[in-house]
Amino acid sequence: MTDRKSETRLQWARRHLRNGYIILTTRGTVSLYGAAMRELAKLVDSPVGVFLAPRDLLRDGPRFLREQGWRAACGAVLRQIAAQYDPPLGRRRNPINDPLRQAAISYYYTYELTKPDGVIPSRRPVNEMDFALETPFAYDASPKRAPAIVAIVHAFYPDVLPLVLEKLQNVPGALDLCVSTDTEEKKRAVDEICAEWRKGKVLTRVCPNRGRDIAAKFFGFRDVYASYELFVHLHTKRSPHGGETLARWRDYLIDNLLGSERIVRSILSLFDDPKLGVVFPQHLFELRGILNWGCDYDLARNLLKRINVEIDKNLTLEFPSGSMFWGRTAAFRPLLDLEIDFADFPQESGQVDGSLAHAIERSVLMIAESRGFEWLKVAQRELYPMGHTLLPVHSAEDVAKHRLKVFQPALSRVDSNFHPYATLIAETRPLLSYPSRNERPRLTLLTPTVNPQQTFGGIATAIRLFSALLAELGDDFDARIVVTDADIESEAYATLPGYTPVPYAASLDVEKAALVDANEREGGRLNLRANDIFFATAWWTAEFTLAMERDRTRYFGGARPFIYLIQDDEPNFYGRGAKSCLAEETYLHGDQTIAIVNSEELFSVMIEKYRFRDAYYVPYELNERIRERLASVRREPTMLVYGRPAVARNAFELICAALVIWQQRDPIRASRWSIVFLGEDFPESLIYPVQNATIGGKARLEDYADYLNRALVGVSLMVSSHPSYPPLEMAEAGLATIANLFAGKDLRRRFDNIVSPARLDPASLADVIEDTVRRMEPFVGAIVARQPHTAPSADATRLFDPEAVAAELRGAVASPLYATGENSRSVSASTCEIY
């Protein structure tokens, strides 16, 4: 290590320039800025100091400035800036997510509400990332069976109809024909043209000239759809308002849908997939700049509300521009069942926007998705200028692979950094989903981290219970761990060798045991199966679970419960505000929640306050690795303090104040005792003027067990109903342990060597510390035995039993999903429904 004191100014400059270059080339300019702020903090204050978060400046800044001086205050602010832009260990980007970064779709979007002309802007994929299947396929693709098909054509211009019928000849096998027009005179012309149709039955009708082709095709032939599985929508389009630019639009659409028999066979083979509801042409390139909501948003929103679908403009707008496409009747049943008639459409006056017909055109894919159907786009290479966005299909396996790029759900959330939550409550950045075609049941654990240095207490319990459930479920269920808050370190992968590392991105989803790093959200999606069941471990992971279940219901139907490991009454972690409201909301889904509550005390409190589908408790047990390392050694005059200044409920400040009171009024005895703070690292300045104290930080279990073997007194507060592990571990190891009372919690019932102050204030706590130290001082140098544990009384039938919970999960996945084609179910795709 370089001796900083002996550095010359030149050496100092060279070292910083070299380090700066390394940071710039490996982590980028943002990290370089953060590192510079950290170095500046060292110059202003000291190499190690405290942090002062931006949100705490107004509240704590003046006091901090008075007590610590301007240098410490400036250093604290600079360190917080550095932490935001370049964490002390740097911004490592997990290489597992390289495919995510390479394939992430970018969008044109603005949060602007309207344009100056009143047009509602839309979210659209950038042109370079808007993909379609290339047709015809490069292999002999044909449908596996011959479904009943009808061509529904609106012939406002009968003279164009012969061209349409010529292209329809490319449909293999039987094809019935339904043709509408707007006058009796035109109908006679249509009848004459259709007289030569030999591929199937012909039905012609006159429809009012309202709603153009949209009204005629959907509602003019509403009664026809029930007889057909598939249909193709066409019309004799001329687009007179578009001039030269749109002159080729009609031919472009028809050629991409019906340009040859090979093209039609390719498209029909796609409908062998029962989940596919719509196939439409990639947009005419000249139109890409105006694919927006126009003046149709409110009309579309009100229309979709009628089928219980809520939208917002933050969703991706995708639709068959030009309203020609192949469709599956079942996907459009919600629209066909609405009481919409020609009178609901305005009189024809040359409208180019702002009508119900335009709104329906923009809603058709959302309607299909609300029934659990998907869509795909197609195009011929010679007809579309951005060839690299056309994905060649050489086999059916290519369709499955390319679907991941082409199908970007219109009703699924896209904004993975939804503001203002993404900046103010960073842990709640949304997880986005993608429908998987893997039908195997799967249990998915959502956890903030799996890194060994961060895995303790509740996270360790979650992994243990998750593993116990998987062992009981056996080969019936696949497994997945999704990490939401921390990049997965290489050491973590080594501790989970049975799991395949996979990126946070839509995939074929074939892994039987997957480990997903979802800390990096931008542009990614989480595969979501029809039979995914989630295991939440904290309130924000429960929020993710609830959002995933809403998505799963929309994709697949049915209802599935989720497991919620409740490790504390989490709303009480925060002052009353957004976080406490969000946390409490996760307890209000009782019909969906299988609650596993950590400890008997917390169980009694939570089931009194909230209703759950099922509830179990997990009893306290000493960690096996700690138990193995407990030994009979001579005790030292040492006090262990569970001290975490970053966690308010551990009452760090109150403990420090009580220690100062005790030491100052009993200095001789206090001078003989050393104090070790465990739980997290923090600057020594935070415990001043406590004497004889050291900061052990987050000790390894081996070191923690050694402290438990040698110490005589423990102090651990938890201002909640959860007992927490440290006071119980201290007591079982033989330490005289000081822990507080709380609603539903009195740890003296568990161990005889636990004492609690009657009131939780510095003076009362100092009294208990002084009395406990006095009682234990005679045992210095002696052997103190481990203490027996008495579990509090609880309903034995509610004890967590992996076998019982596994049976409930098997029953849940055996319950039926909504079959494709059932009645529309209520879904919400609104951004506001994320939380």
PDB file of N, CA, C and O in Angstrom, residues 22 63 76 91 127 148 199 260 363 434 484 496 570 600 649 666 672 692 727 749 807 834:
ATOM      1  N   ILE A  22      -8.741   4.983 -14.949  1.00  0.00           N
ATOM      2  CA  ILE A  22      -9.305   3.636 -14.795  1.00  0.00           C
ATOM      3  C   ILE A  22     -10.820   3.721 -14.584  1.00  0.00           C
ATOM      4  O   ILE A  22     -11.602   2.978 -15.200  1.00  0.00           O
ATOM      5  N   ARG A  63     -28.371  21.235  12.545  1.00  0.00           N
ATOM      6  CA  ARG A  63     -27.829  20.631  13.770  1.00  0.00           C
ATOM      7  C   ARG A  63     -26.438  20.058  13.520  1.00  0.00           C
ATOM      8  O   ARG A  63     -25.517  20.242  14.324  1.00  0.00           O
ATOM      9  N   ALA A  76     -19.918  15.454   4.544  1.00  0.00           N
ATOM     10  CA  ALA A  76     -21.068  14.553   4.571  1.00  0.00           C
ATOM     11  C   ALA A  76     -21.902  14.685   3.295  1.00  0.00           C
ATOM     12  O   ALA A  76     -22.334  13.689   2.708  1.00  0.00           O
ATOM     13  N   ARG A  91     -19.880   1.056  -9.765  1.00  0.00           N
ATOM     14  CA  ARG A  91     -21.109   0.560 -10.380  1.00  0.00           C
ATOM     15  C   ARG A  91     -20.756  -0.630 -11.272  1.00  0.00           C
ATOM     16  O   ARG A  91     -20.479  -0.482 -12.455  1.00  0.00           O
ATOM     17  N   ASN A 127     -37.651   3.226 -34.508  1.00  0.00           N
ATOM     18  CA  ASN A 127     -37.758   2.493 -35.775  1.00  0.00           C
ATOM     19  C   ASN A 127     -36.783   1.332 -35.852  1.00  0.00           C
ATOM     20  O   ASN A 127     -37.116   0.260 -36.378  1.00  0.00           O
ATOM     21  N   ALA A 148     -62.060 -22.841 -40.040  1.00  0.00           N
ATOM     22  CA  ALA A 148     -63.074 -22.111 -40.806  1.00  0.00           C
ATOM     23  C   ALA A 148     -62.657 -20.650 -40.892  1.00  0.00           C
ATOM     24  O   ALA A 148     -62.407 -20.003 -39.872  1.00  0.00           O
ATOM     25  N   LYS A 199     -64.698 -20.150 -54.050  1.00  0.00           N
ATOM     26  CA  LYS A 199     -64.007 -20.751 -52.909  1.00  0.00           C
ATOM     27  C   LYS A 199     -64.914 -20.951 -51.708  1.00  0.00           C
ATOM     28  O   LYS A 199     -64.529 -21.581 -50.725  1.00  0.00           O
ATOM     29  N   SER A 260     -49.024 -13.805 -51.748  1.00  0.00           N
ATOM     30  CA  SER A 260     -48.794 -15.080 -52.429  1.00  0.00           C
ATOM     31  C   SER A 260     -49.352 -16.180 -51.549  1.00  0.00           C
ATOM     32  O   SER A 260     -49.619 -15.973 -50.358  1.00  0.00           O
ATOM     33  N   SER A 363     -57.446   0.376 -30.708  1.00  0.00           N
ATOM     34  CA  SER A 363     -57.724  -0.436 -29.526  1.00  0.00           C
ATOM     35  C   SER A 363     -57.727  -1.938 -29.790  1.00  0.00           C
ATOM     36  O   SER A 363     -57.795  -2.717 -28.830  1.00  0.00           O
ATOM     37  N   TYR A 434     -43.209 -10.476 -19.022  1.00  0.00           N
ATOM     38  CA  TYR A 434     -43.421 -10.958 -20.385  1.00  0.00           C
ATOM     39  C   TYR A 434     -44.021 -12.354 -20.303  1.00  0.00           C
ATOM     40  O   TYR A 434     -43.535 -13.197 -19.542  1.00  0.00           O
ATOM     41  N   THR A 484     -33.693  -8.225  -6.492  1.00  0.00           N
ATOM     42  CA  THR A 484     -34.283  -6.948  -6.895  1.00  0.00           C
ATOM     43  C   THR A 484     -33.459  -5.718  -6.555  1.00  0.00           C
ATOM     44  O   THR A 484     -33.650  -4.670  -7.173  1.00  0.00           O
ATOM     45  N   LEU A 496     -24.914 -20.699  -4.879  1.00  0.00           N
ATOM     46  CA  LEU A 496     -26.154 -21.255  -5.438  1.00  0.00           C
ATOM     47  C   LEU A 496     -25.835 -22.013  -6.716  1.00  0.00           C
ATOM     48  O   LEU A 496     -26.299 -21.674  -7.811  1.00  0.00           O
ATOM     49  N   GLU A 570     -44.052  -3.858   8.822  1.00  0.00           N
ATOM     50  CA  GLU A 570     -43.138  -2.967   8.110  1.00  0.00           C
ATOM     51  C   GLU A 570     -43.603  -1.518   7.973  1.00  0.00           C
ATOM     52  O   GLU A 570     -42.752  -0.625   7.861  1.00  0.00           O
ATOM     53  N   GLU A 600     -43.585 -16.065  16.837  1.00  0.00           N
ATOM     54  CA  GLU A 600     -44.903 -16.208  17.444  1.00  0.00           C
ATOM     55  C   GLU A 600     -45.472 -14.855  17.861  1.00  0.00           C
ATOM     56  O   GLU A 600     -46.663 -14.610  17.721  1.00  0.00           O
ATOM     57  N   ARG A 649     -35.574   1.523  13.900  1.00  0.00           N
ATOM     58  CA  ARG A 649     -36.255   0.696  14.899  1.00  0.00           C
ATOM     59  C   ARG A 649     -35.295   0.035  15.879  1.00  0.00           C
ATOM     60  O   ARG A 649     -35.737  -0.551  16.866  1.00  0.00           O
ATOM     61  N   ASP A 666     -21.095   5.876  36.734  1.00  0.00           N
ATOM     62  CA  ASP A 666     -20.433   4.720  37.354  1.00  0.00           C
ATOM     63  C   ASP A 666     -19.083   4.510  36.664  1.00  0.00           C
ATOM     64  O   ASP A 666     -18.812   3.460  36.092  1.00  0.00           O
ATOM     65  N   ARG A 672     -13.852  -0.714  33.431  1.00  0.00           N
ATOM     66  CA  ARG A 672     -13.388  -2.112  33.340  1.00  0.00           C
ATOM     67  C   ARG A 672     -14.077  -2.877  32.211  1.00  0.00           C
ATOM     68  O   ARG A 672     -13.691  -3.997  31.902  1.00  0.00           O
ATOM     69  N   ASN A 692     -14.476   3.377  25.681  1.00  0.00           N
ATOM     70  CA  ASN A 692     -14.093   1.945  25.626  1.00  0.00           C
ATOM     71  C   ASN A 692     -14.910   1.179  24.582  1.00  0.00           C
ATOM     72  O   ASN A 692     -15.212  -0.007  24.770  1.00  0.00           O
ATOM     73  N   PRO A 727     -31.187 -10.352  20.196  1.00  0.00           N
ATOM     74  CA  PRO A 727     -31.363 -10.534  21.643  1.00  0.00           C
ATOM     75  C   PRO A 727     -31.594 -11.991  22.019  1.00  0.00           C
ATOM     76  O   PRO A 727     -31.162 -12.433  23.107  1.00  0.00           O
ATOM     77  N   ARG A 749     -40.390 -13.871  28.523  1.00  0.00           N
ATOM     78  CA  ARG A 749     -41.094 -15.154  28.512  1.00  0.00           C
ATOM     79  C   ARG A 749     -40.284 -16.237  27.817  1.00  0.00           C
ATOM     80  O   ARG A 749     -40.534 -17.427  28.011  1.00  0.00           O
ATOM     81  N   ALA A 807     -48.764 -28.536  -0.320  1.00  0.00           N
ATOM     82  CA  ALA A 807     -50.041 -29.093  -0.777  1.00  0.00           C
ATOM     83  C   ALA A 807     -50.974 -27.987  -1.247  1.00  0.00           C
ATOM     84  O   ALA A 807     -51.705 -28.143  -2.241  1.00  0.00           O
ATOM     85  N   ILE A 834     -49.503   0.466 -10.442  1.00  0.00           N
ATOM     86  CA  ILE A 834     -48.271  -0.227 -10.076  1.00  0.00           C
ATOM     87  C   ILE A 834     -48.176  -0.369  -8.565  1.00  0.00           C
ATOM     88  O   ILE A 834     -47.714  -1.355  -8.033  1.00  0.00           O
TER      89      ILE A 834
END
